[in-house]
Short mmCIF file of C-alpha atoms and ligand atoms in Angstrom, two decimals:
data_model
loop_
_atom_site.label_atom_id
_atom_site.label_comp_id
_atom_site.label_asym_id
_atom_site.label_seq_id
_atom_site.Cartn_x
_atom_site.Cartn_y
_atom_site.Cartn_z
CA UNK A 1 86.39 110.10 105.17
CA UNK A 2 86.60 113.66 103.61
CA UNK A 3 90.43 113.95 103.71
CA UNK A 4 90.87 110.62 101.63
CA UNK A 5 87.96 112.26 98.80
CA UNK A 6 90.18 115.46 98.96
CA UNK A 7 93.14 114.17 98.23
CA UNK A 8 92.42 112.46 95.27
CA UNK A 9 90.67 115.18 94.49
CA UNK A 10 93.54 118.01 94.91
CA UNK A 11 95.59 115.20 92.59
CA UNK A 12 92.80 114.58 90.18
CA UNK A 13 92.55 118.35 89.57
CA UNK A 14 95.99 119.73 90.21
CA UNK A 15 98.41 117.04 89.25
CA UNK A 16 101.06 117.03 86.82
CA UNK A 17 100.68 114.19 84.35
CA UNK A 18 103.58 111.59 84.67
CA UNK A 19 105.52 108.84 83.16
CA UNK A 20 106.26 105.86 85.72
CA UNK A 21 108.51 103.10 86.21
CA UNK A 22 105.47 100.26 85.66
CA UNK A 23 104.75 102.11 82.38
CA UNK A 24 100.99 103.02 83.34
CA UNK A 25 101.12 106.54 83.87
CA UNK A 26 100.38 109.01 86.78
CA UNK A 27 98.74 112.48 87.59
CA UNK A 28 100.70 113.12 90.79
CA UNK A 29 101.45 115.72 93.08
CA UNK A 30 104.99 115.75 95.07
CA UNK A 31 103.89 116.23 98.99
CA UNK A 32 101.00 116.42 100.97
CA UNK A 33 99.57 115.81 104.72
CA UNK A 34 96.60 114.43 106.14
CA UNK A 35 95.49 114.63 109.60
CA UNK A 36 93.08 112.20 111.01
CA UNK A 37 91.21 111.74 114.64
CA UNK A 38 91.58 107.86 115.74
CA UNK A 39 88.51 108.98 117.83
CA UNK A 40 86.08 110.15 115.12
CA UNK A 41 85.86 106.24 113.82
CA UNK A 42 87.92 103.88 112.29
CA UNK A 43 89.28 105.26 109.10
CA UNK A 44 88.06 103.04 106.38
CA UNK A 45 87.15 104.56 103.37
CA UNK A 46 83.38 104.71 103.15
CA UNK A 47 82.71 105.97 99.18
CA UNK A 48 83.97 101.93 98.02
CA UNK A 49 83.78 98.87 99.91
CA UNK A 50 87.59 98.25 101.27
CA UNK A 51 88.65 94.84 102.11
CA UNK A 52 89.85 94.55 105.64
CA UNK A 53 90.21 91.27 105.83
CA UNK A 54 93.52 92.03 103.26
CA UNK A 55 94.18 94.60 105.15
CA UNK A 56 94.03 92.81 108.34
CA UNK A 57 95.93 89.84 107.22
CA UNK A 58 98.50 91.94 106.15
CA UNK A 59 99.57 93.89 109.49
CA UNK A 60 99.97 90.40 111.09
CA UNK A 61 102.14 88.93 108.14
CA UNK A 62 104.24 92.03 108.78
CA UNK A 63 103.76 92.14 112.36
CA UNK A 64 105.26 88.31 112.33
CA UNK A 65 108.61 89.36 110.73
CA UNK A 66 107.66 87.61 107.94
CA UNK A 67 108.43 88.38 104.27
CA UNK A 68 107.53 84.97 102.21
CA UNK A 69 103.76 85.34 101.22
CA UNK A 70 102.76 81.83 101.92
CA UNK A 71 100.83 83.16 105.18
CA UNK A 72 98.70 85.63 103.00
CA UNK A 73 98.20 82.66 100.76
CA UNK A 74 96.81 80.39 103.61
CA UNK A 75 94.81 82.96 104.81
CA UNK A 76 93.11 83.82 101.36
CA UNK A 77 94.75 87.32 100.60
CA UNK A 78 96.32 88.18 97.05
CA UNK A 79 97.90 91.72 97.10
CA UNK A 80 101.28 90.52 97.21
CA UNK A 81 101.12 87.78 94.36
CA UNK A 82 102.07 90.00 91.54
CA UNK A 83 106.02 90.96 93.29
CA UNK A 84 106.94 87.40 94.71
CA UNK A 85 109.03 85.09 93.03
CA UNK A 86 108.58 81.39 92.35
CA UNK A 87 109.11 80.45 96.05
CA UNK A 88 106.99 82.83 97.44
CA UNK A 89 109.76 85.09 98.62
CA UNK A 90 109.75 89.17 98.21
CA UNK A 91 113.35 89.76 99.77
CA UNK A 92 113.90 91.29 103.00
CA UNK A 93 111.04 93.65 102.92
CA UNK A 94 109.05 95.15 105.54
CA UNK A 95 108.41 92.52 107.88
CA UNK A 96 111.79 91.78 108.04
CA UNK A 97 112.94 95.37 108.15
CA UNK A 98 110.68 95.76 111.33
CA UNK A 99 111.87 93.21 113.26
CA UNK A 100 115.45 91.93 112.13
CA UNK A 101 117.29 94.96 110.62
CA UNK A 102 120.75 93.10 110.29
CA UNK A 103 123.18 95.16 112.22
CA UNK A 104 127.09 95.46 110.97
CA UNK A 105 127.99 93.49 113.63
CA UNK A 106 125.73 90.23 112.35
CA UNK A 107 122.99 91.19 115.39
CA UNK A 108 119.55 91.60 114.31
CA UNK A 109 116.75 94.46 115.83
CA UNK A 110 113.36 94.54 116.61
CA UNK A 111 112.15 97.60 115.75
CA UNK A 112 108.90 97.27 116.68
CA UNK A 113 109.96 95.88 120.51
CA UNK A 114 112.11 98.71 120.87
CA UNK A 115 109.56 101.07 120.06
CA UNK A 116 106.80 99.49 122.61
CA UNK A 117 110.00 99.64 125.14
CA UNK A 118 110.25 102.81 124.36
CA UNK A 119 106.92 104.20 124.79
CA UNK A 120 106.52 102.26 127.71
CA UNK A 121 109.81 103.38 129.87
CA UNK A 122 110.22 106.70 127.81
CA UNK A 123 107.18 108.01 126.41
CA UNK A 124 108.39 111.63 125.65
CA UNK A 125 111.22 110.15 123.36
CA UNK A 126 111.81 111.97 119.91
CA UNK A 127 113.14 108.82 118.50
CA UNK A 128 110.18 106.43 118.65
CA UNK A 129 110.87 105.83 115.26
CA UNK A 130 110.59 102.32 112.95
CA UNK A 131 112.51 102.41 109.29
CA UNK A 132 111.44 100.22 106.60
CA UNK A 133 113.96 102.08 104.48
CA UNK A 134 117.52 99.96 105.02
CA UNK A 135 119.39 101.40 101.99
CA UNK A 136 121.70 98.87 102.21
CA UNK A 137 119.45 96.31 101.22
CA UNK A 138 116.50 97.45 99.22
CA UNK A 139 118.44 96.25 96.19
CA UNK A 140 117.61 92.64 97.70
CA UNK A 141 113.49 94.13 97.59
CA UNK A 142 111.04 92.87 95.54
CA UNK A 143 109.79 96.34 95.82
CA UNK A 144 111.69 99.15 97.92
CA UNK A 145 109.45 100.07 100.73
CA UNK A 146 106.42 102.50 99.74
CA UNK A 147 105.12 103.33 103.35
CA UNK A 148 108.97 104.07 104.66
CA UNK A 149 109.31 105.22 107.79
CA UNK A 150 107.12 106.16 110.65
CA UNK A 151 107.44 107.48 114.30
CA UNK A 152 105.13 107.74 117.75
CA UNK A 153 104.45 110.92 119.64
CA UNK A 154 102.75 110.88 123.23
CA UNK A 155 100.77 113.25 124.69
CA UNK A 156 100.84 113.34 128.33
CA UNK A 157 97.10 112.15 129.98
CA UNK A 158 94.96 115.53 130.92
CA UNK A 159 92.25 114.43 132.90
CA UNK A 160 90.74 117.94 132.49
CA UNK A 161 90.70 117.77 128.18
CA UNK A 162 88.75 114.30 128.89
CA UNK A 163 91.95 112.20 128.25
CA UNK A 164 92.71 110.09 131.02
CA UNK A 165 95.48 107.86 129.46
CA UNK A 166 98.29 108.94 127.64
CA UNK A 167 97.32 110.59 123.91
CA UNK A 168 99.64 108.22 121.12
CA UNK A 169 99.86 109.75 117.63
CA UNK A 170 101.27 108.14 114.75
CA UNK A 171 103.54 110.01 111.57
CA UNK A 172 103.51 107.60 108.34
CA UNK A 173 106.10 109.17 105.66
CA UNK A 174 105.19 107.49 102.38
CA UNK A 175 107.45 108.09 99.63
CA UNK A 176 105.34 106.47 96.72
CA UNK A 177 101.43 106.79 97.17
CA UNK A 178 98.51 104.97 94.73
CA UNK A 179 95.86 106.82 95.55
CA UNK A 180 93.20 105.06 94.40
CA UNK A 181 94.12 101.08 95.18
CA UNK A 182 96.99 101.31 97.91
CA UNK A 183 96.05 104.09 100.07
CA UNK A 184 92.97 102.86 101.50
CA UNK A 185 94.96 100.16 102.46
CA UNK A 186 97.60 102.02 103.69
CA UNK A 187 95.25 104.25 105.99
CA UNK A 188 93.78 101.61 107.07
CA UNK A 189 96.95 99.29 108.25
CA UNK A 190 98.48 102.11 110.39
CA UNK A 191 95.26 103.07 112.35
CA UNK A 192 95.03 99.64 113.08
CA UNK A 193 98.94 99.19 114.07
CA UNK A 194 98.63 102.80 116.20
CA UNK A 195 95.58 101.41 117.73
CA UNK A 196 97.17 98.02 119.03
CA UNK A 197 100.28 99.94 119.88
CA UNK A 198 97.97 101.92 122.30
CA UNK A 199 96.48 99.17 123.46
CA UNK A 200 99.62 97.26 124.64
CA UNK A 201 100.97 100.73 126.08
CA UNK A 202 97.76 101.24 128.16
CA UNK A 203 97.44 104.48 125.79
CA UNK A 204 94.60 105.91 123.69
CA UNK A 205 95.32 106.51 120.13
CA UNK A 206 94.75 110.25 118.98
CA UNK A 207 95.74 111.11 115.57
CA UNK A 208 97.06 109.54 112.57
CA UNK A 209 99.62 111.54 110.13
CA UNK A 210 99.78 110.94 106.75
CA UNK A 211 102.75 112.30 104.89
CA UNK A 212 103.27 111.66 101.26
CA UNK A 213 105.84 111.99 99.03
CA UNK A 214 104.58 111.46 95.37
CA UNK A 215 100.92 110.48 95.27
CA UNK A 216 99.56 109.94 92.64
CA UNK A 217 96.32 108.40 90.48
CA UNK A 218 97.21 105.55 87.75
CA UNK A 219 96.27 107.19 84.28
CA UNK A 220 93.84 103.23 84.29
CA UNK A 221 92.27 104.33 87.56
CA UNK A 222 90.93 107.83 86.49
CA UNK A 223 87.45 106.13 85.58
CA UNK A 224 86.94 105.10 89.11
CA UNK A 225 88.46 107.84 90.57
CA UNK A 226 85.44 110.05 88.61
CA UNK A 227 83.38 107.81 90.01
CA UNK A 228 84.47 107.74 93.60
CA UNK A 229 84.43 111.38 93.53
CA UNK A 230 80.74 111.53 93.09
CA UNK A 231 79.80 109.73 95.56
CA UNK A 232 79.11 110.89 99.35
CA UNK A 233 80.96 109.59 102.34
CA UNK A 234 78.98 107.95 104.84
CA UNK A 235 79.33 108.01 108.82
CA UNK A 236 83.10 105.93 109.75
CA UNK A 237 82.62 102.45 111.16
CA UNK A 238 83.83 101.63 114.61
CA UNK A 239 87.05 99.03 115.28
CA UNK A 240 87.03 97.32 118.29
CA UNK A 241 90.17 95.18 119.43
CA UNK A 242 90.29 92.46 121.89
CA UNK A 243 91.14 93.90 125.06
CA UNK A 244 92.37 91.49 126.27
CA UNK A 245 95.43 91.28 123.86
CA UNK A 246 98.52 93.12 126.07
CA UNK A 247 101.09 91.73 123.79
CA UNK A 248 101.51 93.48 119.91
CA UNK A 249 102.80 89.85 118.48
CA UNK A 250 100.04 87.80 119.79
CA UNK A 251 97.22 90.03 118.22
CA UNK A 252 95.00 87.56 115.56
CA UNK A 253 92.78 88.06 112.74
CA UNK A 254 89.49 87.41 115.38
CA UNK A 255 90.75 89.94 117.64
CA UNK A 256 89.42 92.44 115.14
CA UNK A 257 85.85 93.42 115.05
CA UNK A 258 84.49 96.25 112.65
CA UNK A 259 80.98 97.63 112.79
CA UNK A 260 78.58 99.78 111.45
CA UNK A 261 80.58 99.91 107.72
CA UNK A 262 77.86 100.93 105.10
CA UNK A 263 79.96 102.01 102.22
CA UNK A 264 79.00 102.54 98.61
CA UNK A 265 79.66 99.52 96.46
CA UNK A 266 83.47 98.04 95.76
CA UNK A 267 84.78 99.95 93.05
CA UNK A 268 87.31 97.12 90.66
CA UNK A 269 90.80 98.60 89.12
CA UNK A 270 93.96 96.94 87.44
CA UNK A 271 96.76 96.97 90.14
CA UNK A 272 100.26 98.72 88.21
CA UNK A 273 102.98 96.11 88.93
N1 LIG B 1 101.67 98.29 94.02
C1 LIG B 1 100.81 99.22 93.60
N2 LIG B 1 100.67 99.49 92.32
N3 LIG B 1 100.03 99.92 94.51
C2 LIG B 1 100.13 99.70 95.85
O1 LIG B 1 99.44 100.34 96.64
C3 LIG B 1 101.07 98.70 96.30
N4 LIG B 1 101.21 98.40 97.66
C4 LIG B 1 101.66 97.02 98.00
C5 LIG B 1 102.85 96.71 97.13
N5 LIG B 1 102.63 97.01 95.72
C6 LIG B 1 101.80 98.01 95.34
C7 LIG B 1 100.56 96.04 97.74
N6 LIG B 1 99.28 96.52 98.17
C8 LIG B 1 95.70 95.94 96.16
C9 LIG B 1 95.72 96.63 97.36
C10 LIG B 1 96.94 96.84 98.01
C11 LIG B 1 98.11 96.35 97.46
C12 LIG B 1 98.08 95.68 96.25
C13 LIG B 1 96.88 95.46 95.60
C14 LIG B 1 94.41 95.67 95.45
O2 LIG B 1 94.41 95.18 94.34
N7 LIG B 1 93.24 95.92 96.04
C15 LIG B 1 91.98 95.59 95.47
C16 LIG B 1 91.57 94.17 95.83
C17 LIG B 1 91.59 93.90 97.30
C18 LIG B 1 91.78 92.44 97.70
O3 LIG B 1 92.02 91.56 96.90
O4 LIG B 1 91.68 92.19 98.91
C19 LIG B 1 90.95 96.63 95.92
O5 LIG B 1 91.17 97.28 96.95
O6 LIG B 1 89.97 96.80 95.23
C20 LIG B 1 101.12 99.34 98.68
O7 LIG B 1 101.19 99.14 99.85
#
């Protein structure tokens, strides 16, 4: 994936050099955009071997409202270790954003079932739109939410482009990037999610937006990073989903099948906490 190598490029080689709140250090750059075709392959970056099985395990946990890590426990995954507390519990981050934003009024939404309503009764909608960011409570956060808010775009089928279903797009604003651990990840997560989305509308997913606020390389990551850079991408696997799977809760870790992922070997860095 060229536009992941460029960005950390661009930072690598234009970045300001930054103090941070987990005391590492940053080179970062404040905004940036990446554009990528759902079509061309599954975006998984192809210069280090990425975990998906993290990745996958993840979008579920969130998927399932849930915001205590013992599910990423069970199911063998450790990137959310270093921010919960004793019982396990990370406050009401964003699985709990997603589908219970508490309401004034002591009502709870579903984002994410208002957003599949929405695309399926009113696809040209300019509000298709999920926060993570409740300002009220991210004082209550382990973390405040890094990958914030995000919104859905359709583009009406055109039979004569080639597209016979409806075209869904995805917009990620993330206000906090690491380039180098987090945003393969992140990349990653919301293919996937715009992918089943698509799925469950009857849609084809098109492009994936990435929007960034600060991203930025870890002053301990600039090894790798030199050595990431030297390497060539390689052709983007293929992600097949079940297609059977019509409803976006019910989607499970073997309804996921990637193929044809050669990448370069995993590349290890210290995660900033
Ligand atoms: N904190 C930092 N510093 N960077 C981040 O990207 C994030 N995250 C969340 C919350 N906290 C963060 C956690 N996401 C790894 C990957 C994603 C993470 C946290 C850690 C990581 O260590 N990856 C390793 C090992 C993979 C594995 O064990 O499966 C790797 O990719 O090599 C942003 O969303």
């Amino acid at each position: 994936m060229k536009q992941y190598l460029d960005l950390m490029r661009h930072v690598y080689e234009n970045g300001v050099d930054k103090e941070d709140r987990t005391g590492t250090g940053t080179r970062s750059v404040f905004g940036y955009q990446m554009r990528l075709d759902l079509k061309a392959g599954f975006p998984l970056v192809t210069t280090k071997k990425v975990h998906l099985r993290s990745i996958i395990h993840e979008l579920i946990w969130f998927l399932r409202g849930e915001t205590n890590i013992r599910y990423l426990k069970e199911n063998g995954v450790s990137i959310w270790d270093e921010w919960a507390d004793e019982a396990g519990n990370l406050g009401p981050v964003y699985g709990s954003q997603w589908r219970s934003w508490p309401t004034p009024d002591g009502r709870h939404i579903d984002q994410i079932e208002q957003v599949i309503h929405s695309l399926k009764t009113n696809p040209d909608s300019r509000r298709i739109i999920v926060s993570a960011w409740n300002v009220a409570e991210i004082s209550h956060m382990a973390l405040p939410p890094c990958h914030a808010f995000f919104q859905f775009y359709v583009a009406p089928a055109d039979p004569r482009k080639g597209n016979n279903k409806p075209q869904l797009s995805c917009q990620l604003y993330q206000r906090s990037a690491d380039i180098f651990l987090g945003v393969p990840f992140n990349i990653a997560s919301y293919a996937l999610l715009t992918m089943m989305v698509a799925q469950v509308c009857d849609m084809e997913a098109a492009d994936f937006i990435h929007t960034f606020g600060d991203a930025h390389l870890y002053r301990n990551h600039f090894e790798q990073v030199e050595l990431q850079l030297s390497r060539e991408p390689r052709p983007l696997p293929m992600m097949t989903l079940n297609p059977s799977v019509t409803d976006i809760f019910a989607f499970k870790y073997e309804d996921f099948e990637l193929t044809d992922y050669h990448p370069h070997p995993h590349i290890k860095a210290p995660v900033a906490v």
